[in-house]
PDB file of C-alpha atoms in Angstrom:
ATOM      1  CA  MET E   1      10.684  -2.497 -31.520  1.00  0.00           C
ATOM      2  CA  ILE E   2      12.261   0.543 -30.487  1.00  0.00           C
ATOM      3  CA  TYR E   3       9.201   1.509 -27.921  1.00  0.00           C
ATOM      4  CA  ILE E   4       9.510  -2.030 -26.548  1.00  0.00           C
ATOM      5  CA  LEU E   5      13.104  -1.736 -25.603  1.00  0.00           C
ATOM      6  CA  LEU E   6      12.806   1.597 -23.906  1.00  0.00           C
ATOM      7  CA  SER E   7       9.744  -0.003 -22.109  1.00  0.00           C
ATOM      8  CA  ILE E   8      11.847  -2.669 -21.076  1.00  0.00           C
ATOM      9  CA  SER E   9      14.398  -0.273 -19.836  1.00  0.00           C
ATOM     10  CA  CYS E  10      12.309   1.813 -17.912  1.00  0.00           C
ATOM     11  CA  SER E  11      10.315  -1.285 -16.310  1.00  0.00           C
ATOM     12  CA  VAL E  12      13.950  -2.631 -14.925  1.00  0.00           C
ATOM     13  CA  THR E  13      15.097   0.650 -13.539  1.00  0.00           C
ATOM     14  CA  VAL E  14      11.693   0.591 -11.546  1.00  0.00           C
ATOM     15  CA  ALA E  15      12.536  -2.664 -10.213  1.00  0.00           C
ATOM     16  CA  VAL E  16      15.826  -1.495  -9.099  1.00  0.00           C
ATOM     17  CA  LEU E  17      14.525   1.555  -7.571  1.00  0.00           C
ATOM     18  CA  LEU E  18      11.923  -0.493  -5.572  1.00  0.00           C
ATOM     19  CA  LYS E  19      14.862  -2.884  -4.561  1.00  0.00           C
ATOM     20  CA  LEU E  20      16.841  -0.343  -3.457  1.00  0.00           C
ATOM     21  CA  ALA E  21      13.879   1.402  -1.667  1.00  0.00           C
ATOM     22  CA  LYS E  22      13.786  -1.735   0.666  1.00  0.00           C
ATOM     23  CA  ARG E  23      17.725  -1.585   1.463  1.00  0.00           C
ATOM     24  CA  TYR E  24      17.445   2.090   2.444  1.00  0.00           C
ATOM     25  CA  ASN E  25      14.396   1.856   4.426  1.00  0.00           C
ATOM     26  CA  ILE E  26      12.102   3.929   1.897  1.00  0.00           C
ATOM     27  CA  HIS E  27       8.493   3.921   2.564  1.00  0.00           C
ATOM     28  CA  VAL E  28       7.264   2.419  -0.661  1.00  0.00           C
ATOM     29  CA  LEU E  29       3.557   3.856  -0.214  1.00  0.00           C
ATOM     30  CA  GLN E  30       4.772   7.440   0.471  1.00  0.00           C
ATOM     31  CA  ALA E  31       7.073   6.958  -2.735  1.00  0.00           C
ATOM     32  CA  VAL E  32       4.401   5.279  -4.777  1.00  0.00           C
ATOM     33  CA  MET E  33       1.811   8.414  -4.188  1.00  0.00           C
ATOM     34  CA  TRP E  34       4.647  10.895  -5.240  1.00  0.00           C
ATOM     35  CA  ASN E  35       5.201   8.803  -8.129  1.00  0.00           C
ATOM     36  CA  TYR E  36       1.922   9.299  -9.654  1.00  0.00           C
ATOM     37  CA  MET E  37       2.116  13.019  -8.741  1.00  0.00           C
ATOM     38  CA  THR E  38       5.057  13.209 -10.917  1.00  0.00           C
ATOM     39  CA  ALA E  39       3.534  11.288 -13.534  1.00  0.00           C
ATOM     40  CA  ILE E  40       0.861  13.533 -13.807  1.00  0.00           C
ATOM     41  CA  ILE E  41       2.953  16.849 -14.235  1.00  0.00           C
ATOM     42  CA  LEU E  42       5.122  14.841 -16.878  1.00  0.00           C
ATOM     43  CA  SER E  43       1.650  14.097 -18.471  1.00  0.00           C
ATOM     44  CA  TYR E  44       0.395  17.832 -18.631  1.00  0.00           C
ATOM     45  CA  ILE E  45       4.108  18.932 -19.415  1.00  0.00           C
ATOM     46  CA  PHE E  46       4.482  16.868 -22.323  1.00  0.00           C
ATOM     47  CA  PHE E  47       1.168  16.024 -23.462  1.00  0.00           C
ATOM     48  CA  ARG E  48      -0.746  19.538 -22.701  1.00  0.00           C
ATOM     49  CA  PRO E  49      -3.948  17.931 -22.715  1.00  0.00           C
ATOM     50  CA  GLU E  50      -7.401  19.758 -23.110  1.00  0.00           C
ATOM     51  CA  LEU E  51      -9.445  20.389 -20.272  1.00  0.00           C
ATOM     52  CA  GLN E  52     -12.441  19.360 -22.273  1.00  0.00           C
ATOM     53  CA  GLU E  53     -10.634  16.104 -22.921  1.00  0.00           C
ATOM     54  CA  ILE E  54      -9.340  15.093 -19.700  1.00  0.00           C
ATOM     55  CA  THR E  55     -13.054  15.629 -18.224  1.00  0.00           C
ATOM     56  CA  ALA E  56     -14.462  13.462 -21.076  1.00  0.00           C
ATOM     57  CA  VAL E  57     -12.136  10.542 -20.734  1.00  0.00           C
ATOM     58  CA  PRO E  58     -13.223   8.899 -17.451  1.00  0.00           C
ATOM     59  CA  SER E  59     -14.871   5.635 -18.248  1.00  0.00           C
ATOM     60  CA  VAL E  60     -15.159   2.119 -16.897  1.00  0.00           C
ATOM     61  CA  LEU E  61     -11.737   1.218 -18.289  1.00  0.00           C
ATOM     62  CA  THR E  62      -9.637   4.022 -17.283  1.00  0.00           C
ATOM     63  CA  ILE E  63     -11.278   4.136 -13.826  1.00  0.00           C
ATOM     64  CA  ALA E  64     -10.600   0.413 -13.723  1.00  0.00           C
ATOM     65  CA  ILE E  65      -6.880   0.713 -14.604  1.00  0.00           C
ATOM     66  CA  GLY E  66      -6.508   3.750 -12.200  1.00  0.00           C
ATOM     67  CA  VAL E  67      -7.473   1.804  -9.116  1.00  0.00           C
ATOM     68  CA  LEU E  68      -5.813  -1.474 -10.138  1.00  0.00           C
ATOM     69  CA  LEU E  69      -2.554  -0.054 -10.524  1.00  0.00           C
ATOM     70  CA  PRO E  70      -1.948   0.988  -6.975  1.00  0.00           C
ATOM     71  CA  ALA E  71      -4.095  -2.046  -5.657  1.00  0.00           C
ATOM     72  CA  ILE E  72      -1.955  -4.794  -7.278  1.00  0.00           C
ATOM     73  CA  LEU E  73       1.172  -3.278  -6.367  1.00  0.00           C
ATOM     74  CA  LEU E  74       0.003  -3.589  -2.336  1.00  0.00           C
ATOM     75  CA  ILE E  75      -1.018  -7.028  -3.355  1.00  0.00           C
ATOM     76  CA  PHE E  76       2.298  -7.893  -4.721  1.00  0.00           C
ATOM     77  CA  ALA E  77       3.955  -6.757  -1.713  1.00  0.00           C
ATOM     78  CA  ALA E  78       1.882  -8.778   0.730  1.00  0.00           C
ATOM     79  CA  SER E  79       2.653 -11.553  -1.548  1.00  0.00           C
ATOM     80  CA  VAL E  80       6.436 -11.249  -1.292  1.00  0.00           C
ATOM     81  CA  ARG E  81       5.787 -10.822   2.472  1.00  0.00           C
ATOM     82  CA  ASN E  82       3.870 -13.945   2.784  1.00  0.00           C
ATOM     83  CA  ILE E  83       5.223 -16.341   0.339  1.00  0.00           C
ATOM     84  CA  GLY E  84       8.576 -14.579  -0.544  1.00  0.00           C
ATOM     85  CA  ILE E  85       9.706 -12.676  -3.745  1.00  0.00           C
ATOM     86  CA  VAL E  86      10.690 -15.885  -5.757  1.00  0.00           C
ATOM     87  CA  LYS E  87       6.847 -17.177  -5.943  1.00  0.00           C
ATOM     88  CA  SER E  88       5.665 -13.758  -6.362  1.00  0.00           C
ATOM     89  CA  ASP E  89       7.891 -12.824  -9.026  1.00  0.00           C
ATOM     90  CA  ILE E  90       7.030 -16.307 -10.855  1.00  0.00           C
ATOM     91  CA  ALA E  91       3.288 -15.300 -10.719  1.00  0.00           C
ATOM     92  CA  GLN E  92       3.901 -11.841 -12.154  1.00  0.00           C
ATOM     93  CA  ARG E  93       5.436 -13.407 -14.910  1.00  0.00           C
ATOM     94  CA  LEU E  94       3.098 -15.997 -15.736  1.00  0.00           C
ATOM     95  CA  SER E  95       0.395 -13.727 -16.079  1.00  0.00           C
ATOM     96  CA  LEU E  96       1.799 -13.037 -19.748  1.00  0.00           C
ATOM     97  CA  PHE E  97      -0.615 -16.258 -20.172  1.00  0.00           C
ATOM     98  CA  ILE E  98      -3.644 -13.690 -19.881  1.00  0.00           C
ATOM     99  CA  PRO E  99      -2.957 -11.190 -22.399  1.00  0.00           C
ATOM    100  CA  ILE E 100      -1.375 -14.156 -24.709  1.00  0.00           C
ATOM    101  CA  MET E 101      -5.075 -15.767 -24.459  1.00  0.00           C
ATOM    102  CA  ALA E 102      -6.794 -12.262 -25.015  1.00  0.00           C
ATOM    103  CA  SER E 103      -4.901 -11.725 -28.029  1.00  0.00           C
ATOM    104  CA  LEU E 104      -6.130 -14.804 -29.690  1.00  0.00           C
ATOM    105  CA  TYR E 105     -10.012 -14.841 -28.354  1.00  0.00           C
ATOM    106  CA  VAL E 106     -10.224 -10.911 -27.869  1.00  0.00           C
ATOM    107  CA  PHE E 107      -8.154  -9.000 -30.441  1.00  0.00           C
ATOM    108  CA  GLY E 108      -8.356 -12.087 -32.939  1.00  0.00           C
ATOM    109  CA  GLU E 109      -4.848 -11.973 -33.864  1.00  0.00           C
ATOM    110  CA  ASN E 110      -3.648 -14.940 -35.930  1.00  0.00           C
ATOM    111  CA  PHE E 111      -0.688 -17.199 -34.845  1.00  0.00           C
ATOM    112  CA  SER E 112       2.097 -18.399 -37.016  1.00  0.00           C
ATOM    113  CA  GLY E 113       4.259 -21.229 -36.191  1.00  0.00           C
ATOM    114  CA  LEU E 114       7.172 -19.373 -35.649  1.00  0.00           C
ATOM    115  CA  LYS E 115       4.830 -17.175 -32.890  1.00  0.00           C
ATOM    116  CA  VAL E 116       3.615 -20.480 -31.096  1.00  0.00           C
ATOM    117  CA  ALA E 117       6.996 -21.825 -31.053  1.00  0.00           C
ATOM    118  CA  GLY E 118       8.490 -18.735 -29.515  1.00  0.00           C
ATOM    119  CA  LEU E 119       5.750 -18.635 -26.745  1.00  0.00           C
ATOM    120  CA  ILE E 120       6.544 -22.174 -25.669  1.00  0.00           C
ATOM    121  CA  VAL E 121      10.107 -21.270 -25.445  1.00  0.00           C
ATOM    122  CA  GLY E 122       9.191 -18.025 -23.538  1.00  0.00           C
ATOM    123  CA  PHE E 123       7.156 -19.678 -21.243  1.00  0.00           C
ATOM    124  CA  THR E 124       9.752 -22.213 -20.301  1.00  0.00           C
ATOM    125  CA  ALA E 125      12.391 -19.580 -20.086  1.00  0.00           C
ATOM    126  CA  ILE E 126      10.065 -17.860 -17.433  1.00  0.00           C
ATOM    127  CA  ILE E 127      10.028 -20.719 -15.118  1.00  0.00           C
ATOM    128  CA  LEU E 128      13.709 -21.847 -15.471  1.00  0.00           C
ATOM    129  CA  THR E 129      14.940 -18.035 -15.312  1.00  0.00           C
ATOM    130  CA  LEU E 130      12.839 -17.486 -12.000  1.00  0.00           C
ATOM    131  CA  TYR E 131      13.581 -20.771 -10.515  1.00  0.00           C
ATOM    132  CA  ARG E 132      15.026 -20.660  -7.044  1.00  0.00           C
ATOM    133  CA  GLN E 133      15.124 -22.360  -3.994  1.00  0.00           C
ATOM    134  CA  SER E 134      12.675 -20.606  -1.491  1.00  0.00           C
ATOM    135  CA  THR E 135      13.360 -20.845   2.238  1.00  0.00           C
ATOM    136  CA  VAL E 136      10.115 -19.108   3.154  1.00  0.00           C
ATOM    137  CA  LYS E 137       7.535 -21.173   4.257  1.00  0.00           C
ATOM    138  CA  ALA E 138       3.536 -20.020   4.404  1.00  0.00           C
ATOM    139  CA  ASP E 139      -0.016 -21.058   5.289  1.00  0.00           C
ATOM    140  CA  THR E 140      -1.884 -22.470   2.458  1.00  0.00           C
ATOM    141  CA  GLY E 141      -4.248 -19.518   2.622  1.00  0.00           C
ATOM    142  CA  SER E 142      -1.255 -17.366   1.894  1.00  0.00           C
ATOM    143  CA  TYR E 143      -1.510 -18.429  -1.853  1.00  0.00           C
ATOM    144  CA  ILE E 144      -4.395 -16.151  -2.533  1.00  0.00           C
ATOM    145  CA  TYR E 145      -1.688 -13.571  -3.160  1.00  0.00           C
ATOM    146  CA  PRO E 146       0.251 -14.902  -5.998  1.00  0.00           C
ATOM    147  CA  ILE E 147      -3.161 -16.012  -7.700  1.00  0.00           C
ATOM    148  CA  LEU E 148      -4.528 -12.280  -7.301  1.00  0.00           C
ATOM    149  CA  VAL E 149      -1.078 -11.345  -8.538  1.00  0.00           C
ATOM    150  CA  PHE E 150      -1.168 -13.300 -11.660  1.00  0.00           C
ATOM    151  CA  ILE E 151      -4.660 -12.216 -12.566  1.00  0.00           C
ATOM    152  CA  GLY E 152      -4.120  -8.602 -11.845  1.00  0.00           C
ATOM    153  CA  PHE E 153      -0.887  -8.043 -13.662  1.00  0.00           C
ATOM    154  CA  GLY E 154      -2.326 -10.175 -16.438  1.00  0.00           C
ATOM    155  CA  VAL E 155      -5.765  -8.079 -16.695  1.00  0.00           C
ATOM    156  CA  ILE E 156      -4.111  -4.704 -16.379  1.00  0.00           C
ATOM    157  CA  ASP E 157      -1.847  -5.551 -19.686  1.00  0.00           C
ATOM    158  CA  VAL E 158      -4.931  -6.061 -21.232  1.00  0.00           C
ATOM    159  CA  MET E 159      -6.660  -3.196 -20.453  1.00  0.00           C
ATOM    160  CA  PHE E 160      -3.641  -1.439 -21.482  1.00  0.00           C
ATOM    161  CA  LYS E 161      -4.043  -2.960 -24.810  1.00  0.00           C
ATOM    162  CA  LYS E 162      -7.679  -2.176 -25.162  1.00  0.00           C
ATOM    163  CA  LEU E 163      -6.982   1.541 -23.879  1.00  0.00           C
ATOM    164  CA  ALA E 164      -4.281   1.764 -26.833  1.00  0.00           C
ATOM    165  CA  LEU E 165      -6.966   0.774 -29.387  1.00  0.00           C
ATOM    166  CA  ASP E 166      -9.339   3.667 -28.448  1.00  0.00           C
ATOM    167  CA  LYS E 167      -9.066   6.200 -31.099  1.00  0.00           C
ATOM    168  CA  SER E 168     -11.925   8.296 -29.958  1.00  0.00           C
ATOM    169  CA  ILE E 169      -9.835   9.832 -27.397  1.00  0.00           C
ATOM    170  CA  PRO E 170      -6.012  10.532 -27.089  1.00  0.00           C
ATOM    171  CA  TYR E 171      -4.466   7.947 -25.008  1.00  0.00           C
ATOM    172  CA  THR E 172      -2.125  10.562 -23.480  1.00  0.00           C
ATOM    173  CA  SER E 173      -5.367  12.026 -22.111  1.00  0.00           C
ATOM    174  CA  SER E 174      -6.645   8.902 -20.872  1.00  0.00           C
ATOM    175  CA  LEU E 175      -2.881   8.204 -19.323  1.00  0.00           C
ATOM    176  CA  MET E 176      -3.271  11.329 -17.220  1.00  0.00           C
ATOM    177  CA  VAL E 177      -6.602  10.230 -15.779  1.00  0.00           C
ATOM    178  CA  ILE E 178      -5.562   7.237 -15.112  1.00  0.00           C
ATOM    179  CA  PHE E 179      -2.585   8.574 -13.126  1.00  0.00           C
ATOM    180  CA  CYS E 180      -4.687  11.044 -11.473  1.00  0.00           C
ATOM    181  CA  ILE E 181      -7.010   8.295 -10.030  1.00  0.00           C
ATOM    182  CA  SER E 182      -4.264   6.333  -8.770  1.00  0.00           C
ATOM    183  CA  PHE E 183      -2.946   8.917  -7.027  1.00  0.00           C
ATOM    184  CA  VAL E 184      -6.074   9.786  -5.221  1.00  0.00           C
ATOM    185  CA  ILE E 185      -6.283   5.937  -4.072  1.00  0.00           C
ATOM    186  CA  ALA E 186      -2.593   5.843  -3.104  1.00  0.00           C
ATOM    187  CA  ALA E 187      -2.895   9.184  -1.386  1.00  0.00           C
ATOM    188  CA  MET E 188      -6.209   7.968   0.844  1.00  0.00           C
ATOM    189  CA  ILE E 189      -4.357   4.714   1.646  1.00  0.00           C
ATOM    190  CA  LEU E 190      -1.538   6.672   2.779  1.00  0.00           C
ATOM    191  CA  GLY E 191      -3.796   9.066   4.644  1.00  0.00           C
ATOM    192  CA  TYR E 192      -4.971   5.840   6.682  1.00  0.00           C
ATOM    193  CA  ILE E 193      -1.519   4.894   7.412  1.00  0.00           C
ATOM    194  CA  VAL E 194      -0.614   8.782   8.466  1.00  0.00           C
ATOM    195  CA  LEU E 195      -3.646   9.139  10.591  1.00  0.00           C
ATOM    196  CA  VAL E 196      -4.433   5.848  12.474  1.00  0.00           C
ATOM    197  CA  LYS E 197      -0.830   4.266  12.273  1.00  0.00           C
ATOM    198  CA  LYS E 198       0.930   7.369  12.836  1.00  0.00           C
ATOM    199  CA  LYS E 199       3.697   7.088  10.028  1.00  0.00           C
ATOM    200  CA  LYS E 200       5.320  10.380   9.435  1.00  0.00           C
ATOM    201  CA  VAL E 201       5.700  11.998   5.738  1.00  0.00           C
ATOM    202  CA  GLU E 202       9.194  12.011   5.257  1.00  0.00           C
ATOM    203  CA  LEU E 203      11.169  14.325   2.382  1.00  0.00           C
ATOM    204  CA  ILE E 204      13.408  11.251   1.283  1.00  0.00           C
ATOM    205  CA  ASN E 205      10.169   9.317   0.326  1.00  0.00           C
ATOM    206  CA  PHE E 206       9.191  12.199  -1.754  1.00  0.00           C
ATOM    207  CA  ILE E 207      12.405  12.706  -3.797  1.00  0.00           C
ATOM    208  CA  CYS E 208      12.387   8.894  -4.507  1.00  0.00           C
ATOM    209  CA  GLY E 209       8.869   9.154  -5.438  1.00  0.00           C
ATOM    210  CA  VAL E 210       9.683  11.808  -8.097  1.00  0.00           C
ATOM    211  CA  VAL E 211      12.750   9.800  -9.591  1.00  0.00           C
ATOM    212  CA  LEU E 212      10.322   6.576  -9.412  1.00  0.00           C
ATOM    213  CA  GLY E 213       7.586   8.422 -11.169  1.00  0.00           C
ATOM    214  CA  CYS E 214       9.516   9.461 -14.131  1.00  0.00           C
ATOM    215  CA  PHE E 215      10.754   5.974 -14.832  1.00  0.00           C
ATOM    216  CA  ASN E 216       7.068   4.702 -14.551  1.00  0.00           C
ATOM    217  CA  PHE E 217       6.044   7.185 -16.569  1.00  0.00           C
ATOM    218  CA  GLY E 218       8.162   6.210 -19.599  1.00  0.00           C
ATOM    219  CA  ASN E 219       7.433   2.682 -19.141  1.00  0.00           C
ATOM    220  CA  ILE E 220       3.657   3.061 -19.367  1.00  0.00           C
ATOM    221  CA  LEU E 221       4.143   5.650 -22.292  1.00  0.00           C
ATOM    222  CA  PHE E 222       6.339   3.672 -24.300  1.00  0.00           C
ATOM    223  CA  TYR E 223       4.239   0.288 -23.554  1.00  0.00           C
ATOM    224  CA  MET E 224       1.177   1.834 -25.121  1.00  0.00           C
ATOM    225  CA  LYS E 225       3.157   3.367 -27.812  1.00  0.00           C
ATOM    226  CA  ALA E 226       4.442  -0.224 -28.877  1.00  0.00           C
ATOM    227  CA  HIS E 227       0.716  -1.139 -28.914  1.00  0.00           C
ATOM    228  CA  ARG E 228      -0.207   1.387 -31.285  1.00  0.00           C
ATOM    229  CA  ALA E 229       2.510   0.859 -33.148  1.00  0.00           C
ATOM    230  CA  MET E 230       2.086  -2.783 -33.380  1.00  0.00           C
ATOM    231  CA  ALA E 231      -1.669  -2.978 -33.004  1.00  0.00           C
ATOM    232  CA  SER E 232      -2.173  -6.233 -35.222  1.00  0.00           C
ATOM    233  CA  ASN E 233       0.207  -8.012 -33.198  1.00  0.00           C
ATOM    234  CA  PRO E 234      -0.323  -7.381 -29.365  1.00  0.00           C
ATOM    235  CA  SER E 235       1.189 -10.944 -28.380  1.00  0.00           C
ATOM    236  CA  THR E 236       4.547  -9.821 -29.916  1.00  0.00           C
ATOM    237  CA  VAL E 237       4.213  -6.735 -27.490  1.00  0.00           C
ATOM    238  CA  PHE E 238       3.135  -8.574 -24.624  1.00  0.00           C
ATOM    239  CA  ALA E 239       5.556 -11.436 -24.657  1.00  0.00           C
ATOM    240  CA  ALA E 240       8.712  -9.367 -26.096  1.00  0.00           C
ATOM    241  CA  SER E 241       8.379  -6.786 -23.160  1.00  0.00           C
ATOM    242  CA  ASN E 242       7.967  -9.771 -20.487  1.00  0.00           C
ATOM    243  CA  MET E 243      10.939 -11.713 -21.974  1.00  0.00           C
ATOM    244  CA  GLY E 244      13.060  -8.486 -22.418  1.00  0.00           C
ATOM    245  CA  VAL E 245      12.630  -7.494 -18.671  1.00  0.00           C
ATOM    246  CA  ILE E 246      13.435 -11.057 -17.677  1.00  0.00           C
ATOM    247  CA  ILE E 247      17.012 -10.499 -19.620  1.00  0.00           C
ATOM    248  CA  LEU E 248      17.786  -7.259 -18.537  1.00  0.00           C
ATOM    249  CA  GLY E 249      16.627  -7.845 -14.906  1.00  0.00           C
ATOM    250  CA  SER E 250      18.605 -10.991 -14.677  1.00  0.00           C
ATOM    251  CA  ILE E 251      21.503  -9.400 -15.879  1.00  0.00           C
ATOM    252  CA  VAL E 252      21.383  -6.212 -13.769  1.00  0.00           C
ATOM    253  CA  GLY E 253      20.672  -8.448 -10.602  1.00  0.00           C
ATOM    254  CA  ILE E 254      23.788 -10.430 -11.327  1.00  0.00           C
ATOM    255  CA  ILE E 255      26.174  -7.329 -11.579  1.00  0.00           C
ATOM    256  CA  LEU E 256      24.627  -4.742  -9.602  1.00  0.00           C
ATOM    257  CA  PHE E 257      23.144  -7.176  -6.703  1.00  0.00           C
ATOM    258  CA  LYS E 258      25.246  -9.964  -6.877  1.00  0.00           C
ATOM    259  CA  GLU E 259      22.536 -12.410  -7.137  1.00  0.00           C
ATOM    260  CA  LYS E 260      23.322 -16.293  -7.423  1.00  0.00           C
ATOM    261  CA  VAL E 261      22.341 -17.739 -10.721  1.00  0.00           C
ATOM    262  CA  SER E 262      22.374 -21.438 -11.280  1.00  0.00           C
ATOM    263  CA  LYS E 263      22.651 -23.250 -14.527  1.00  0.00           C
ATOM    264  CA  LEU E 264      18.809 -23.432 -14.824  1.00  0.00           C
ATOM    265  CA  ASN E 265      18.671 -19.684 -14.598  1.00  0.00           C
ATOM    266  CA  TYR E 266      21.460 -19.077 -17.406  1.00  0.00           C
ATOM    267  CA  ILE E 267      19.332 -21.374 -19.757  1.00  0.00           C
ATOM    268  CA  GLY E 268      16.164 -19.811 -19.063  1.00  0.00           C
ATOM    269  CA  ILE E 269      17.856 -16.422 -19.800  1.00  0.00           C
ATOM    270  CA  SER E 270      19.157 -17.650 -23.027  1.00  0.00           C
ATOM    271  CA  MET E 271      15.744 -19.168 -24.148  1.00  0.00           C
ATOM    272  CA  ALA E 272      14.159 -16.079 -23.442  1.00  0.00           C
ATOM    273  CA  LEU E 273      16.503 -14.293 -25.705  1.00  0.00           C
ATOM    274  CA  ALA E 274      15.752 -17.385 -28.046  1.00  0.00           C
ATOM    275  CA  ALA E 275      11.746 -16.478 -27.561  1.00  0.00           C
ATOM    276  CA  ILE E 276      12.201 -12.912 -28.521  1.00  0.00           C
ATOM    277  CA  LEU E 277      14.117 -13.657 -31.781  1.00  0.00           C
ATOM    278  CA  LEU E 278      11.395 -16.151 -32.600  1.00  0.00           C
ATOM    279  CA  ILE E 279       8.722 -13.659 -32.044  1.00  0.00           C
ATOM    280  CA  THR E 280      10.658 -10.945 -33.826  1.00  0.00           C
ATOM    281  CA  LEU E 281      11.039 -13.368 -36.627  1.00  0.00           C
ATOM    282  CA  SER E 282       7.161 -14.088 -36.817  1.00  0.00           C
ATOM    283  CA  GLN E 283       6.587 -10.374 -37.687  1.00  0.00           C
ATOM    284  CA  LYS E 284       8.008 -11.048 -41.029  1.00  0.00           C
ATOM    285  CA  TYR E 285       7.810 -14.635 -41.883  1.00  0.00           C
ATOM    286  CA  ALA E 286       4.291 -16.679 -41.290  1.00  0.00           C
ATOM    287  CA  VAL E 287       5.303 -20.390 -40.940  1.00  0.00           C
TER     288      VAL E 287
END
């Protein structure tokens, strides 16, 4: 569980940095591009992958993840602009449904009674924790964005699990290739914005991107390590990570950003904690 806790901490830190980016007018796409460059450098420093391994890695799975990572971030940003952060966040969290179904039907995991109970409590917790009165009005067509957020985040989770199970090539080499692909995609999009829309590349965005990259690297690395350490229980990693982010993210939001939390939200946070306990217990007891 230590890898899950470390992944949760890094994930929430990334979310906090992105939230602060808006406050201080940081250009998110520029920061994201430098974030992937930082992840590439860290991958090389810590993993020292062989050139032969890196050139042998590119596959349909690694290429798909590399393209989807920056793409889903831009889709999420578009969703926030069109229908608001509340509904977009709900779509992201409910995407847990996709990897949970994959755990059952793709990875062949057996669900105990405790685990099923934990998942039911967990999905209820997601809805209650993220419930807010949204003031953002949106056209019917705008709801394509949260649908894409729901599908995108869910599919990426499943892809990372499949990558973690691949024993033929070190996953550290796969991660470096994924970061390289994501960097190229982000650089291409940024190039269009700089050349066509005349947006300046600024040093502050580079600095923020380096900091963001350190924690994003940690988030993905520990998430992969958790899946490898708990290979027979992917739903535990999917659910515990999601619930943990909700709990820690809510606490940080209340303390640092003075976010208003309703009674329903507090009940949701408590239920998320209960869900993690049930899912953790299901590792030891089959009911």
